[in-house]
Amino acid sequence: MSKGPGLFSDIGKKAKDLLTRDYLSDHKFSVSTYSESGVALTTSTVKKGGYSSGDVAAQYAYKNTFADVKVDTESNISAILSVADIVPSSKTIATLKFPNYESGKVEVQYFHPHASLSAAVGLSQAPPVDFSVTLGTPTFALGAEAGYETTSGKLTKYTAGITITKPESCASVILGDKGDTIRASYIHYMDQLKKTAAVGEITRKFSTNENTFTVGGSYAVDPLTLVKVKLNNHGTLGAVLQHEVIRKSLVTISSEFDTKALDKTPKFGVSLALKP
C-alpha cells in the first residue's frame, strides 16, 4: 500500500484509542494457538455481570488474503474476508453474518500517495451506503464521510475532519453528528516506542450545550508493564494496569469510578490473553 494520508477513520484514532482501549468493565479470558499451516485459533470467554458468553475464532493469512471466522455460544457466525491488491493499491473486505445476514457488507478501500477512498455497501435488500474520502499527506490530511439510506433517500450521517501528524504528536478536529458535535484531540508521545504519552480531548455537543473534557496518559513502568489513567470534567476516573507475564501474553486490570459519587460501586475489569 502507498504511504498516503490514511483512511478517514484514522483521523483522531490515536487519541481515542489511548482514552478507550483496555478500559474494561467485564472479565475476559482468551487462549490463542497457532498451527504449522498458519491457522490461528482463539478461544474466548467473557463474563459481564451475571451473564457469560464465549466464542471460537479462526484466522488464516496467505499472501494478500486474510480470513477470520468466529462462532459464539449463541450460534452466531461472522466471517471477514480481506483481499489486498485485486486492483493495485486497493483492499476489498467482505463481512458476512448469520443468521443476521442483512448486517453484512462489502467495502472497497483505495490508497493513493495523496488521497484515500472507502466505499461500503450493505447486503440487505435496501442496502445502506457509506463513503469517505481523505486528501493530503501522512503529515497533514483532511477528509469527510457520509452515509446514505437507499430506502428513504436521506443522508444518515455526514462528518468532516482534519489532522496534523508529527513523529512525536498528533492533533485532530472532527465535526460529526450532522454538525451537532465537534471533537478536538491532541496526543504527545514521550518516547520513541510511543508507550509513554499524554492526551487531551474536548467534545462539545451544540444541541445540549454540553462540554466534555478528558485528559489522560500512559506510562511505561518497564518494558513489560504499562499504566494508563484518564479523568474527565464529570469526575469519572479510570485506570489500567497491563503486564506482559510471558512473551505476547498480557494480563490487564482496569477500574473506573465516579469521584463525585464515591458511594457508587466502581467498575472493574480483568483480561487475560495467553499466546504461544
mmCIF file of C-alpha atoms in Angstrom:
data_model
loop_
_atom_site.group_PDB
_atom_site.id
_atom_site.type_symbol
_atom_site.label_atom_id
_atom_site.label_comp_id
_atom_site.label_asym_id
_atom_site.label_seq_id
_atom_site.Cartn_x
_atom_site.Cartn_y
_atom_site.Cartn_z
ATOM 1 C CA MET A 1 0.000 0.000 0.000
ATOM 2 C CA SER A 2 1.153 3.556 -0.683
ATOM 3 C CA LYS A 3 2.059 5.795 2.221
ATOM 4 C CA GLY A 4 -0.650 8.441 1.963
ATOM 5 C CA PRO A 5 -2.985 10.285 4.330
ATOM 6 C CA GLY A 6 -4.712 7.122 5.566
ATOM 7 C CA LEU A 7 -8.448 6.479 5.798
ATOM 8 C CA PHE A 8 -10.923 8.951 7.281
ATOM 9 C CA SER A 9 -11.460 6.561 10.205
ATOM 10 C CA ASP A 10 -7.800 7.115 11.166
ATOM 11 C CA ILE A 11 -8.402 10.805 11.986
ATOM 12 C CA GLY A 12 -8.353 11.169 15.769
ATOM 13 C CA LYS A 13 -7.924 7.406 16.245
ATOM 14 C CA LYS A 14 -4.638 7.554 18.181
ATOM 15 C CA ALA A 15 -6.068 9.813 20.891
ATOM 16 C CA LYS A 16 -9.331 7.868 21.023
ATOM 17 C CA ASP A 17 -7.527 4.542 21.420
ATOM 18 C CA LEU A 18 -5.426 5.845 24.302
ATOM 19 C CA LEU A 19 -8.561 7.060 26.115
ATOM 20 C CA THR A 20 -10.715 3.969 25.484
ATOM 21 C CA ARG A 21 -8.677 0.840 24.699
ATOM 22 C CA ASP A 22 -8.097 -1.587 27.589
ATOM 23 C CA TYR A 23 -10.590 0.199 29.876
ATOM 24 C CA LEU A 24 -12.658 -2.896 30.674
ATOM 25 C CA SER A 25 -15.884 -3.409 32.584
ATOM 26 C CA ASP A 26 -16.029 -7.214 32.283
ATOM 27 C CA HIS A 27 -13.895 -10.303 32.875
ATOM 28 C CA LYS A 28 -12.328 -11.824 29.778
ATOM 29 C CA PHE A 29 -10.089 -14.841 29.246
ATOM 30 C CA SER A 30 -8.657 -15.875 25.877
ATOM 31 C CA VAL A 31 -6.202 -18.501 24.660
ATOM 32 C CA SER A 32 -4.623 -18.497 21.195
ATOM 33 C CA THR A 33 -2.837 -21.325 19.402
ATOM 34 C CA TYR A 34 -1.110 -21.454 16.023
ATOM 35 C CA SER A 35 -0.802 -24.422 13.683
ATOM 36 C CA GLU A 36 2.011 -25.166 11.246
ATOM 37 C CA SER A 37 -0.333 -24.400 8.360
ATOM 38 C CA GLY A 38 -0.683 -20.807 9.546
ATOM 39 C CA VAL A 39 -4.152 -21.066 11.122
ATOM 40 C CA ALA A 40 -4.608 -19.181 14.409
ATOM 41 C CA LEU A 41 -7.314 -20.412 16.787
ATOM 42 C CA THR A 42 -8.551 -18.205 19.634
ATOM 43 C CA THR A 43 -10.993 -19.279 22.329
ATOM 44 C CA SER A 44 -12.517 -16.509 24.455
ATOM 45 C CA THR A 45 -14.912 -16.325 27.375
ATOM 46 C CA VAL A 46 -16.464 -13.135 28.745
ATOM 47 C CA LYS A 47 -18.357 -12.620 31.982
ATOM 48 C CA LYS A 48 -20.257 -9.372 32.404
ATOM 49 C CA GLY A 49 -22.492 -9.104 35.445
ATOM 50 C CA GLY A 50 -24.292 -12.412 35.766
ATOM 51 C CA TYR A 51 -24.069 -13.202 32.048
ATOM 52 C CA SER A 52 -21.354 -15.322 30.451
ATOM 53 C CA SER A 53 -20.614 -15.848 26.773
ATOM 54 C CA GLY A 54 -17.867 -17.280 24.657
ATOM 55 C CA ASP A 55 -16.635 -17.697 21.118
ATOM 56 C CA VAL A 56 -14.121 -19.547 18.993
ATOM 57 C CA ALA A 57 -12.321 -17.709 16.190
ATOM 58 C CA ALA A 58 -10.086 -18.973 13.390
ATOM 59 C CA GLN A 59 -7.789 -16.700 11.412
ATOM 60 C CA TYR A 60 -5.774 -17.509 8.324
ATOM 61 C CA ALA A 61 -3.478 -15.325 6.244
ATOM 62 C CA TYR A 62 -1.988 -16.271 2.878
ATOM 63 C CA LYS A 63 -0.154 -13.755 0.717
ATOM 64 C CA ASN A 64 -2.655 -10.900 0.140
ATOM 65 C CA THR A 65 -5.645 -12.739 1.612
ATOM 66 C CA PHE A 66 -6.842 -12.773 5.221
ATOM 67 C CA ALA A 67 -9.827 -14.708 6.586
ATOM 68 C CA ASP A 68 -11.415 -14.540 10.042
ATOM 69 C CA VAL A 69 -14.334 -16.772 11.091
ATOM 70 C CA LYS A 70 -15.963 -16.591 14.532
ATOM 71 C CA VAL A 71 -18.702 -18.698 16.152
ATOM 72 C CA ASP A 72 -20.161 -17.726 19.534
ATOM 73 C CA THR A 73 -22.194 -19.574 22.159
ATOM 74 C CA GLU A 74 -25.461 -18.120 20.774
ATOM 75 C CA SER A 75 -24.852 -19.781 17.392
ATOM 76 C CA ASN A 76 -23.989 -16.519 15.675
ATOM 77 C CA ILE A 77 -21.456 -16.858 12.877
ATOM 78 C CA SER A 78 -19.432 -13.985 11.487
ATOM 79 C CA ALA A 79 -16.810 -14.064 8.764
ATOM 80 C CA ILE A 80 -14.444 -11.452 7.378
ATOM 81 C CA LEU A 81 -12.565 -11.963 4.121
ATOM 82 C CA SER A 82 -9.977 -9.377 3.135
ATOM 83 C CA VAL A 83 -8.073 -9.355 -0.165
ATOM 84 C CA ALA A 84 -5.413 -6.770 -0.974
ATOM 85 C CA ASP A 85 -4.373 -5.531 -4.407
ATOM 86 C CA ILE A 86 -7.134 -7.024 -6.540
ATOM 87 C CA VAL A 87 -6.649 -3.629 -8.111
ATOM 88 C CA PRO A 88 -3.217 -2.143 -7.293
ATOM 89 C CA SER A 89 -3.224 -0.094 -4.043
ATOM 90 C CA SER A 90 -6.663 -1.367 -3.080
ATOM 91 C CA LYS A 91 -8.192 -3.563 -0.391
ATOM 92 C CA THR A 92 -11.526 -5.378 -0.561
ATOM 93 C CA ILE A 93 -13.244 -6.511 2.633
ATOM 94 C CA ALA A 94 -16.368 -8.673 2.792
ATOM 95 C CA THR A 95 -18.179 -9.058 6.132
ATOM 96 C CA LEU A 96 -20.805 -11.772 6.446
ATOM 97 C CA LYS A 97 -23.008 -12.649 9.423
ATOM 98 C CA PHE A 98 -25.517 -15.411 10.113
ATOM 99 C CA PRO A 99 -28.377 -15.538 10.945
ATOM 100 C CA ASN A 100 -28.440 -11.724 10.734
ATOM 101 C CA TYR A 101 -27.113 -11.793 7.172
ATOM 102 C CA GLU A 102 -28.565 -8.371 6.325
ATOM 103 C CA SER A 103 -25.955 -6.737 8.561
ATOM 104 C CA GLY A 104 -23.168 -7.898 6.234
ATOM 105 C CA LYS A 105 -21.390 -5.536 3.890
ATOM 106 C CA VAL A 106 -18.737 -5.251 1.197
ATOM 107 C CA GLU A 107 -16.145 -2.500 1.463
ATOM 108 C CA VAL A 108 -13.546 -1.323 -1.043
ATOM 109 C CA GLN A 109 -10.617 0.837 0.023
ATOM 110 C CA TYR A 110 -8.242 2.628 -2.352
ATOM 111 C CA PHE A 111 -4.936 4.216 -1.319
ATOM 112 C CA HIS A 112 -3.002 6.906 -3.194
ATOM 113 C CA PRO A 113 0.047 8.938 -2.063
ATOM 114 C CA HIS A 114 -2.210 11.992 -1.689
ATOM 115 C CA ALA A 115 -5.694 10.518 -1.214
ATOM 116 C CA SER A 116 -7.643 7.562 0.115
ATOM 117 C CA LEU A 117 -11.174 6.427 -0.683
ATOM 118 C CA SER A 118 -13.503 3.996 1.044
ATOM 119 C CA ALA A 119 -16.937 2.816 -0.086
ATOM 120 C CA ALA A 120 -19.104 0.252 1.713
ATOM 121 C CA VAL A 121 -22.427 -1.258 0.620
ATOM 122 C CA GLY A 122 -24.703 -3.331 2.837
ATOM 123 C CA LEU A 123 -26.019 -6.724 1.756
ATOM 124 C CA SER A 124 -29.675 -6.088 2.588
ATOM 125 C CA GLN A 125 -32.486 -5.589 0.062
ATOM 126 C CA ALA A 126 -32.300 -1.824 0.629
ATOM 127 C CA PRO A 127 -28.572 -1.534 1.327
ATOM 128 C CA PRO A 128 -27.086 1.424 3.215
ATOM 129 C CA VAL A 129 -24.114 3.058 1.519
ATOM 130 C CA ASP A 130 -21.144 4.642 3.296
ATOM 131 C CA PHE A 131 -18.478 6.676 1.549
ATOM 132 C CA SER A 132 -15.403 8.527 2.759
ATOM 133 C CA VAL A 133 -12.523 10.444 1.176
ATOM 134 C CA THR A 134 -9.292 11.778 2.665
ATOM 135 C CA LEU A 135 -6.868 14.149 0.946
ATOM 136 C CA GLY A 136 -3.378 15.187 1.962
ATOM 137 C CA THR A 137 -0.139 13.599 3.122
ATOM 138 C CA PRO A 138 0.962 11.483 6.099
ATOM 139 C CA THR A 139 1.668 14.805 7.890
ATOM 140 C CA PHE A 140 -1.481 16.786 7.043
ATOM 141 C CA ALA A 141 -4.847 15.431 5.963
ATOM 142 C CA LEU A 142 -8.480 16.471 5.745
ATOM 143 C CA GLY A 143 -11.464 14.348 4.884
ATOM 144 C CA ALA A 144 -15.172 13.694 5.046
ATOM 145 C CA GLU A 145 -17.559 10.767 5.243
ATOM 146 C CA ALA A 146 -21.263 10.327 4.572
ATOM 147 C CA GLY A 147 -23.873 7.614 4.968
ATOM 148 C CA TYR A 148 -26.846 7.217 2.631
ATOM 149 C CA GLU A 149 -30.016 5.205 3.239
ATOM 150 C CA THR A 150 -31.416 3.907 -0.048
ATOM 151 C CA THR A 151 -34.877 3.248 1.430
ATOM 152 C CA SER A 152 -35.591 6.844 2.435
ATOM 153 C CA GLY A 153 -33.127 8.519 0.102
ATOM 154 C CA LYS A 154 -31.683 10.519 3.022
ATOM 155 C CA LEU A 155 -28.218 11.038 4.420
ATOM 156 C CA THR A 156 -27.888 9.193 7.727
ATOM 157 C CA LYS A 157 -24.620 10.883 8.664
ATOM 158 C CA TYR A 158 -22.037 13.351 7.448
ATOM 159 C CA THR A 159 -18.755 14.071 9.178
ATOM 160 C CA ALA A 160 -15.664 16.143 8.386
ATOM 161 C CA GLY A 161 -12.231 16.115 9.968
ATOM 162 C CA ILE A 162 -8.690 17.444 9.800
ATOM 163 C CA THR A 163 -5.476 16.115 11.319
ATOM 164 C CA ILE A 164 -1.826 17.132 11.681
ATOM 165 C CA THR A 165 0.619 14.330 12.436
ATOM 166 C CA LYS A 166 4.243 14.567 13.505
ATOM 167 C CA PRO A 167 6.585 11.802 14.706
ATOM 168 C CA GLU A 168 6.028 12.815 18.347
ATOM 169 C CA SER A 169 2.461 14.167 18.264
ATOM 170 C CA CYS A 170 -0.912 14.191 16.526
ATOM 171 C CA ALA A 171 -3.711 16.773 16.618
ATOM 172 C CA SER A 172 -7.160 16.414 15.059
ATOM 173 C CA VAL A 173 -10.551 18.110 14.886
ATOM 174 C CA ILE A 174 -13.733 16.269 13.854
ATOM 175 C CA LEU A 175 -17.161 17.763 13.183
ATOM 176 C CA GLY A 176 -19.725 14.963 13.462
ATOM 177 C CA ASP A 177 -23.319 14.014 14.261
ATOM 178 C CA LYS A 178 -24.503 16.026 11.257
ATOM 179 C CA GLY A 179 -22.713 19.104 12.561
ATOM 180 C CA ASP A 180 -24.040 18.789 16.128
ATOM 181 C CA THR A 181 -20.782 17.663 17.756
ATOM 182 C CA ILE A 182 -17.216 18.905 17.474
ATOM 183 C CA ARG A 183 -14.300 16.983 18.986
ATOM 184 C CA ALA A 184 -10.701 18.170 19.215
ATOM 185 C CA SER A 185 -7.887 15.964 20.479
ATOM 186 C CA TYR A 186 -4.125 16.075 20.910
ATOM 187 C CA ILE A 187 -1.679 13.307 21.792
ATOM 188 C CA HIS A 188 2.017 13.710 22.519
ATOM 189 C CA TYR A 189 4.499 10.839 22.780
ATOM 190 C CA MET A 190 7.350 10.999 25.278
ATOM 191 C CA ASP A 191 9.488 8.110 23.996
ATOM 192 C CA GLN A 192 10.466 6.536 20.701
ATOM 193 C CA LEU A 193 8.428 3.376 21.353
ATOM 194 C CA LYS A 194 5.306 5.548 21.867
ATOM 195 C CA LYS A 195 4.378 3.739 25.079
ATOM 196 C CA THR A 196 4.571 6.840 27.294
ATOM 197 C CA ALA A 197 2.183 9.551 26.141
ATOM 198 C CA ALA A 198 -0.166 12.344 27.234
ATOM 199 C CA VAL A 199 -3.542 13.024 25.622
ATOM 200 C CA GLY A 200 -6.308 15.591 25.853
ATOM 201 C CA GLU A 201 -9.737 15.648 24.233
ATOM 202 C CA ILE A 202 -12.583 18.150 24.341
ATOM 203 C CA THR A 203 -16.050 17.469 22.921
ATOM 204 C CA ARG A 204 -18.882 19.962 22.567
ATOM 205 C CA LYS A 205 -22.460 18.995 21.712
ATOM 206 C CA PHE A 206 -24.241 22.072 20.361
ATOM 207 C CA SER A 207 -27.846 20.848 20.780
ATOM 208 C CA THR A 208 -27.411 20.360 24.539
ATOM 209 C CA ASN A 209 -24.688 22.957 25.080
ATOM 210 C CA GLU A 210 -22.672 20.250 26.866
ATOM 211 C CA ASN A 211 -18.880 20.124 27.056
ATOM 212 C CA THR A 212 -16.775 17.104 27.982
ATOM 213 C CA PHE A 213 -13.054 17.496 28.609
ATOM 214 C CA THR A 214 -10.882 14.424 29.122
ATOM 215 C CA VAL A 215 -7.185 14.173 29.927
ATOM 216 C CA GLY A 216 -5.184 11.011 30.179
ATOM 217 C CA GLY A 217 -1.919 9.302 29.556
ATOM 218 C CA SER A 218 0.133 6.152 29.559
ATOM 219 C CA TYR A 219 3.444 5.399 31.247
ATOM 220 C CA ALA A 220 5.796 2.504 30.614
ATOM 221 C CA VAL A 221 6.997 1.459 34.066
ATOM 222 C CA ASP A 222 9.350 -1.051 32.431
ATOM 223 C CA PRO A 223 9.441 -2.908 29.087
ATOM 224 C CA LEU A 224 6.766 -5.337 30.340
ATOM 225 C CA THR A 225 4.438 -3.058 32.357
ATOM 226 C CA LEU A 226 2.175 -0.230 31.225
ATOM 227 C CA VAL A 227 -0.034 2.066 33.318
ATOM 228 C CA LYS A 228 -2.836 4.211 31.879
ATOM 229 C CA VAL A 229 -5.008 6.868 33.552
ATOM 230 C CA LYS A 230 -7.823 9.159 32.388
ATOM 231 C CA LEU A 231 -10.081 11.756 34.038
ATOM 232 C CA ASN A 232 -12.913 13.889 32.644
ATOM 233 C CA ASN A 233 -14.645 17.031 33.902
ATOM 234 C CA HIS A 234 -17.665 14.979 35.033
ATOM 235 C CA GLY A 235 -15.486 13.317 37.667
ATOM 236 C CA THR A 236 -15.030 9.924 36.026
ATOM 237 C CA LEU A 237 -11.596 8.494 36.785
ATOM 238 C CA GLY A 238 -10.250 5.392 35.074
ATOM 239 C CA ALA A 239 -7.014 3.440 35.437
ATOM 240 C CA VAL A 240 -5.403 0.463 33.683
ATOM 241 C CA LEU A 241 -2.504 -1.779 34.670
ATOM 242 C CA GLN A 242 -1.184 -4.061 31.924
ATOM 243 C CA HIS A 243 1.664 -6.527 32.318
ATOM 244 C CA GLU A 244 3.253 -8.967 29.884
ATOM 245 C CA VAL A 245 3.523 -12.091 32.051
ATOM 246 C CA ILE A 246 5.232 -14.114 29.320
ATOM 247 C CA ARG A 247 6.069 -13.207 25.740
ATOM 248 C CA LYS A 248 2.943 -11.879 23.942
ATOM 249 C CA SER A 249 0.694 -12.878 26.862
ATOM 250 C CA LEU A 250 -0.951 -9.971 28.670
ATOM 251 C CA VAL A 251 -2.890 -9.556 31.885
ATOM 252 C CA THR A 252 -4.920 -6.337 32.054
ATOM 253 C CA ILE A 253 -6.657 -4.946 35.128
ATOM 254 C CA SER A 254 -8.812 -1.838 34.910
ATOM 255 C CA SER A 255 -11.112 0.154 37.150
ATOM 256 C CA GLU A 256 -13.351 3.184 36.735
ATOM 257 C CA PHE A 257 -15.274 5.150 39.350
ATOM 258 C CA ASP A 258 -17.119 8.435 39.818
ATOM 259 C CA THR A 259 -15.127 10.778 42.059
ATOM 260 C CA LYS A 260 -18.287 12.825 42.653
ATOM 261 C CA ALA A 261 -20.218 9.791 43.931
ATOM 262 C CA LEU A 262 -17.807 7.644 45.892
ATOM 263 C CA ASP A 263 -20.674 5.624 47.365
ATOM 264 C CA LYS A 264 -21.288 4.035 43.962
ATOM 265 C CA THR A 265 -19.672 0.691 43.177
ATOM 266 C CA PRO A 266 -16.644 1.130 40.883
ATOM 267 C CA LYS A 267 -16.490 -0.688 37.571
ATOM 268 C CA PHE A 268 -13.850 -3.390 37.496
ATOM 269 C CA GLY A 269 -12.490 -5.427 34.607
ATOM 270 C CA VAL A 270 -9.866 -8.137 34.090
ATOM 271 C CA SER A 271 -8.475 -9.623 30.895
ATOM 272 C CA LEU A 272 -6.010 -12.463 30.468
ATOM 273 C CA ALA A 273 -4.772 -13.162 26.936
ATOM 274 C CA LEU A 274 -2.440 -16.150 26.511
ATOM 275 C CA LYS A 275 -0.477 -16.580 23.285
ATOM 276 C CA PRO A 276 2.308 -19.061 22.500
#
